[in-house]
Amino acid sequence: MSYSKMAIVLLQAAKAEEGDLIEVTSDGRTYQGILMPHHEFSGEDVIVIKQKSGYNIGVRLKMGATIKVLAKKEEKVKPSRHFVMDPALRTVSVLGTGGTIASFVDYRTGAVHPALSADDLISAVPEISEICNVKAKVLFSIFSENMDPEAWRAIARAVFNELKDGSDAVIIPHGTDTLAYTSAALSFMLEGLDRPVVLVGAQRSSDRPSSDSYTNLISAARFCIETAMPGVYVLMHGSISDTTAFVHKGTRVRKMHSSRRDAFKSINDSPVATVFFDGKIEVRHAPSVKGGGLVLKDSIERSVVLLQFYPGMDPAAFKQLMLSHKGVVIAGSGLGHVSSAMVNVLGEVVSKGVPVFMTTQCLGGSVNLNVYATGRDLINAGVVPLGDMLPETATVKLMWALGQTSSPEAVRELMTTDLRGEMSQRRGIDG
C-alpha cells in the first residue's frame, strides 16, 4: 500500500527521506524518530518511525499534521574490519541459516540485516573475538517455518565438514519457531560427535532494547569453549531477565511460548547446563563420548505424518492420509489414547505396512498402553509406544529411521532404542 496524497505532500514538503531523523506532530502529539520504509501493512496515512528506544511506532497523519526533518541520514560506508585469527584461541564455526539472531542493525536506516561474514558477526558482537576465532558462513537465510528435511541435511553436511576441517565447535543461528525440529534432526544425523554443536536463536530482534541475540550468541560461544561438551544442544534465555541461558539437549527441547525470551524448555528432562551472564557455567550432567569417530548419517524419508488426536476425530478422513505416507506418529491423549473407532483404522494402517508410533500430547510424562483397555487395544493393533519421546522429536526420528533402513523390524528397533537421549526409562522429579 502506498502513502496517501496528504502523506506524500507532507514528506515532500519537508524533504524527508528514509533514514532521516524527523519530528512528526499529529493530533496534538509530537514524536521523534528515524523515518522507516513504508510497507504494505501500513495504512496509507501512517508513517513508521524508529524511536530512540529502538521500537518502531506508526503515526497516523491527521488534518493539520506537520513533519520536520531534524537531521539528514548519514551516508556512512561500513568500515572494513578484517578479523585476524588468534592462534592462542580455539575456533568456532558459525553457520547462519536465518532468523534474527545473527543480524545487525543499520543505524542509518534502522533496518536489520543478516551478518554475512565473520567480520559482520564480530562487528555486531565484538566480544566474541575475545572468546574464540570465528569462521562464519551463511548457508541460507530463511524463516524457520520454511525449513524442511533437505535444509536439515544441508546443515548437517555443513556441520560435518566444519568439524572435519578442524573447528572446535559449531554454532548455528536459527529462527526459533522450528528450531527444535532442526536440533532433533542434527542429533540423529551426526553420530559420534566429540565436540559441541549449539543451535541458538533470539526472541527479540537486534534493533530492540530487550534483544536476546547478543547474550545468547556470547553464551553459546562461552559454553562451547569452556565446556567442550560433545553433542547437539539448544541455548536460549533461562528467564525473562538477563541473568542466565539454559543449554538444552537437542532431542528434549521445545518452544513453549510464542514470544517470551525464556520460551524454550527441556521436557521430561532438565537443562544440561546453565550459563550465567556474570561468567559462571554450571554443568548439570555431561554426556559420555562414544568412540568410533564422527559419522554423517543424513539419509532421510520425509513421507511421515504427525497427527494429534482430538475428540470427534473422523478416522475415515485421516485413513487415506496415513496410508499415503510411509510412517505415522500419533500424539494421543493422556497415556497415549485415541477413540475406539480410531484404533480400528490404525490397525488397518499397520496391516498395510505403514508403521504407527504413539506419543502423548501431554508432553510431560510417558505413554503407557498397559493401563487401560484402549491402550491394550492399540498394542493389539500394532501401534508402538514411544515412552516419553516428544511428538516432534519422534516425527523427525521416524523420518531419519526410514532413511536408514527399509526393514520394518529395524525401523521399530531404531524408534524404540534411546539413541541420543530422546527417551528414558526413569525421570527425576523435575523432568
XYZ file of C-alpha atoms in Angstrom, residues 129-414:
286
model
C 36.594 -12.331 19.297
C 37.955 -12.464 22.852
C 36.460 -15.933 23.347
C 37.256 -17.710 20.101
C 38.259 -17.407 16.491
C 35.231 -17.287 14.211
C 34.719 -18.940 10.840
C 31.342 -17.725 9.591
C 29.301 -18.548 6.539
C 25.653 -18.219 5.582
C 24.119 -21.477 4.379
C 20.801 -19.793 3.650
C 18.613 -17.089 5.122
C 15.047 -18.312 5.521
C 12.245 -18.156 8.029
C 12.372 -21.268 10.188
C 8.848 -22.270 9.170
C 10.314 -22.808 5.698
C 12.911 -25.275 6.975
C 12.430 -28.784 5.636
C 14.306 -32.111 5.713
C 16.552 -31.044 2.832
C 17.571 -27.970 4.813
C 18.341 -30.205 7.808
C 20.565 -32.316 5.569
C 22.375 -29.254 4.247
C 23.039 -28.046 7.789
C 24.203 -31.495 8.910
C 26.613 -31.769 5.978
C 27.974 -28.290 6.682
C 28.493 -29.110 10.374
C 30.205 -32.373 9.446
C 32.573 -30.571 7.060
C 33.411 -27.816 9.543
C 34.278 -30.336 12.244
C 36.300 -32.433 9.813
C 38.184 -29.264 8.839
C 39.230 -28.798 12.455
C 36.727 -26.439 14.067
C 36.408 -26.977 17.798
C 32.655 -26.321 17.810
C 29.798 -25.163 15.607
C 27.186 -22.536 16.447
C 24.059 -22.374 14.291
C 21.957 -19.190 14.465
C 18.416 -20.300 13.619
C 14.863 -18.985 13.671
C 13.062 -20.120 16.806
C 9.743 -21.461 15.511
C 11.057 -24.813 14.239
C 14.452 -24.762 15.914
C 13.648 -27.887 17.954
C 12.942 -29.903 14.798
C 16.352 -28.974 13.397
C 18.131 -29.761 16.659
C 16.498 -33.199 16.709
C 17.434 -33.842 13.083
C 21.075 -32.903 13.652
C 21.167 -35.065 16.777
C 20.327 -38.164 14.750
C 22.268 -37.284 11.593
C 25.561 -36.582 13.383
C 26.719 -39.798 15.037
C 29.784 -39.969 17.258
C 30.055 -36.244 17.977
C 33.039 -35.381 20.149
C 32.546 -31.598 20.093
C 29.637 -29.231 20.765
C 27.095 -28.203 18.147
C 24.846 -25.456 19.505
C 21.729 -24.024 17.895
C 20.897 -20.559 19.142
C 18.019 -18.196 18.444
C 16.536 -14.917 19.544
C 13.007 -13.942 20.509
C 13.720 -10.214 20.118
C 15.346 -8.663 17.063
C 18.650 -6.891 17.496
C 17.109 -3.440 16.982
C 15.113 -3.752 20.215
C 16.456 -2.886 23.679
C 15.226 -6.224 25.007
C 17.028 -8.206 22.307
C 18.420 -11.524 23.463
C 20.513 -12.117 20.346
C 23.739 -10.668 21.764
C 23.677 -12.517 25.097
C 22.617 -15.795 23.511
C 25.440 -15.717 20.959
C 28.058 -14.822 23.552
C 26.733 -17.505 25.902
C 26.849 -20.108 23.126
C 30.477 -19.252 22.377
C 31.412 -19.414 26.059
C 29.642 -22.750 26.514
C 31.409 -24.249 23.501
C 34.883 -23.108 24.511
C 34.706 -23.532 28.280
C 32.956 -26.919 28.414
C 33.683 -28.540 25.020
C 30.713 -30.820 25.790
C 30.009 -33.122 22.840
C 26.503 -33.281 21.438
C 23.781 -31.204 19.817
C 22.257 -28.533 22.042
C 19.908 -25.568 22.019
C 20.887 -22.476 24.007
C 18.301 -19.822 24.861
C 17.465 -17.434 27.704
C 16.782 -19.180 31.013
C 14.454 -16.485 32.351
C 12.823 -13.256 31.252
C 15.719 -11.390 32.890
C 19.243 -11.032 31.538
C 20.820 -13.384 34.059
C 21.138 -16.881 32.596
C 20.899 -19.011 29.495
C 19.898 -22.664 29.609
C 21.535 -25.318 27.462
C 19.009 -27.953 26.391
C 19.562 -31.383 24.908
C 18.711 -31.235 21.203
C 16.159 -34.040 21.400
C 14.423 -32.880 24.582
C 13.707 -29.227 23.914
C 10.520 -27.468 22.865
C 9.395 -23.893 22.275
C 6.710 -23.417 24.933
C 5.809 -19.747 24.488
C 5.279 -17.686 21.368
C 7.175 -14.588 22.457
C 8.877 -14.817 25.874
C 12.657 -14.811 25.847
C 12.682 -17.946 28.013
C 10.327 -19.741 25.635
C 12.421 -22.904 25.339
C 12.130 -25.634 27.951
C 13.612 -29.069 28.477
C 10.714 -31.542 28.532
C 10.933 -34.711 30.648
C 14.491 -33.683 31.411
C 16.444 -30.794 32.879
C 18.821 -28.425 31.066
C 22.279 -29.926 30.732
C 23.938 -26.658 31.737
C 23.320 -23.093 32.878
C 25.391 -20.234 31.515
C 25.382 -17.254 33.860
C 25.867 -13.900 32.211
C 28.266 -12.891 35.001
C 30.767 -15.504 33.822
C 29.969 -18.788 35.598
C 28.885 -22.003 33.869
C 27.241 -24.857 35.764
C 27.161 -28.237 34.023
C 24.353 -30.394 35.354
C 25.089 -33.606 33.517
C 27.685 -34.094 30.817
C 27.151 -36.792 28.180
C 29.577 -39.618 27.677
C 31.541 -39.684 24.440
C 31.177 -42.834 22.361
C 34.132 -43.970 20.315
C 34.175 -44.603 16.603
C 34.536 -41.083 15.299
C 32.123 -38.702 13.625
C 29.810 -40.258 11.045
C 27.300 -38.405 8.873
C 24.018 -40.299 8.540
C 21.837 -37.807 6.718
C 19.594 -40.087 4.656
C 16.002 -39.189 5.430
C 12.479 -40.122 4.337
C 10.177 -37.123 4.536
C 6.972 -39.124 3.914
C 5.942 -39.096 7.580
C 2.811 -37.573 9.091
C 2.228 -36.323 12.647
C -1.405 -36.373 13.802
C -2.821 -35.057 17.055
C -5.865 -36.921 18.302
C -8.899 -34.879 19.324
C -12.457 -35.757 20.411
C -14.672 -36.243 17.377
C -11.740 -37.014 15.080
C -13.106 -38.703 11.949
C -10.983 -41.823 11.322
C -12.150 -42.119 7.718
C -10.943 -38.606 6.941
C -7.411 -39.473 8.052
C -7.155 -43.083 6.875
C -6.079 -42.255 3.323
C -3.717 -39.582 4.586
C -1.931 -42.122 6.765
C -1.853 -44.747 4.015
C -0.281 -42.228 1.637
C 2.722 -41.878 3.953
C 5.479 -44.303 4.941
C 5.202 -43.678 8.663
C 2.794 -42.179 11.201
C 3.298 -40.544 14.592
C 0.226 -40.019 16.770
C 0.109 -37.538 19.640
C -2.519 -39.284 21.724
C -4.417 -38.047 24.733
C -3.193 -38.802 28.246
C -1.207 -42.018 28.367
C -1.401 -42.310 24.581
C -5.040 -42.894 23.737
C -7.342 -42.416 20.760
C -11.010 -43.260 20.231
C -12.117 -46.853 19.669
C -13.013 -46.008 16.072
C -9.536 -44.599 15.529
C -7.958 -47.750 16.993
C -9.592 -49.834 14.264
C -8.309 -47.556 11.499
C -4.796 -47.529 12.957
C -4.883 -51.318 12.918
C -5.780 -51.247 9.219
C -2.949 -48.810 8.503
C -0.425 -51.025 10.312
C -1.698 -54.093 8.441
C -0.924 -52.288 5.167
C 2.730 -51.984 6.194
C 2.722 -48.394 7.480
C 4.310 -48.231 10.960
C 2.385 -46.227 13.569
C 4.011 -44.853 16.722
C 2.343 -43.331 19.780
C 3.443 -40.290 21.776
C 1.498 -38.185 24.260
C 0.209 -34.701 23.576
C 0.610 -34.002 27.302
C 4.350 -33.630 26.554
C 5.211 -34.199 30.206
C 5.156 -37.833 31.275
C 5.192 -41.031 29.293
C 2.998 -43.145 27.056
C 1.731 -46.254 28.826
C -0.568 -48.523 26.830
C -0.790 -51.153 29.573
C -3.091 -49.290 31.954
C -6.458 -49.016 30.180
C -8.311 -51.192 27.698
C -7.840 -48.625 24.925
C -4.081 -48.848 25.326
C -4.105 -52.624 25.159
C -6.290 -52.434 22.041
C -3.698 -50.145 20.463
C -0.945 -52.647 21.257
C -3.008 -55.421 19.667
C -3.499 -53.184 16.620
C 0.270 -52.954 16.224
C 0.775 -49.384 17.431
C 4.215 -48.916 19.016
C 4.534 -46.732 22.156
C 7.490 -44.349 22.362
C 7.633 -43.650 26.081
C 8.363 -40.020 26.910
C 9.692 -39.012 23.495
C 8.328 -35.678 22.290
C 5.938 -35.848 19.302
C 8.136 -33.532 17.232
C 11.289 -35.466 18.060
C 9.512 -38.727 17.229
C 8.448 -37.329 13.861
C 11.988 -36.314 12.958
C 13.424 -39.577 14.261
C 10.952 -41.609 12.189
C 11.944 -39.683 9.048
C 15.559 -40.432 9.863
C 14.961 -44.103 10.759
C 13.086 -44.722 7.499
C 16.039 -43.163 5.695
C 18.430 -45.644 7.313
C 16.580 -48.878 6.577
C 13.607 -50.302 4.712
C 13.145 -53.132 7.206
C 10.022 -52.649 9.381
C 11.677 -54.547 12.214
C 14.813 -52.414 12.012
C 12.744 -49.211 11.954
C 10.876 -50.340 15.056
C 14.160 -51.216 16.767
C 15.628 -47.795 15.986
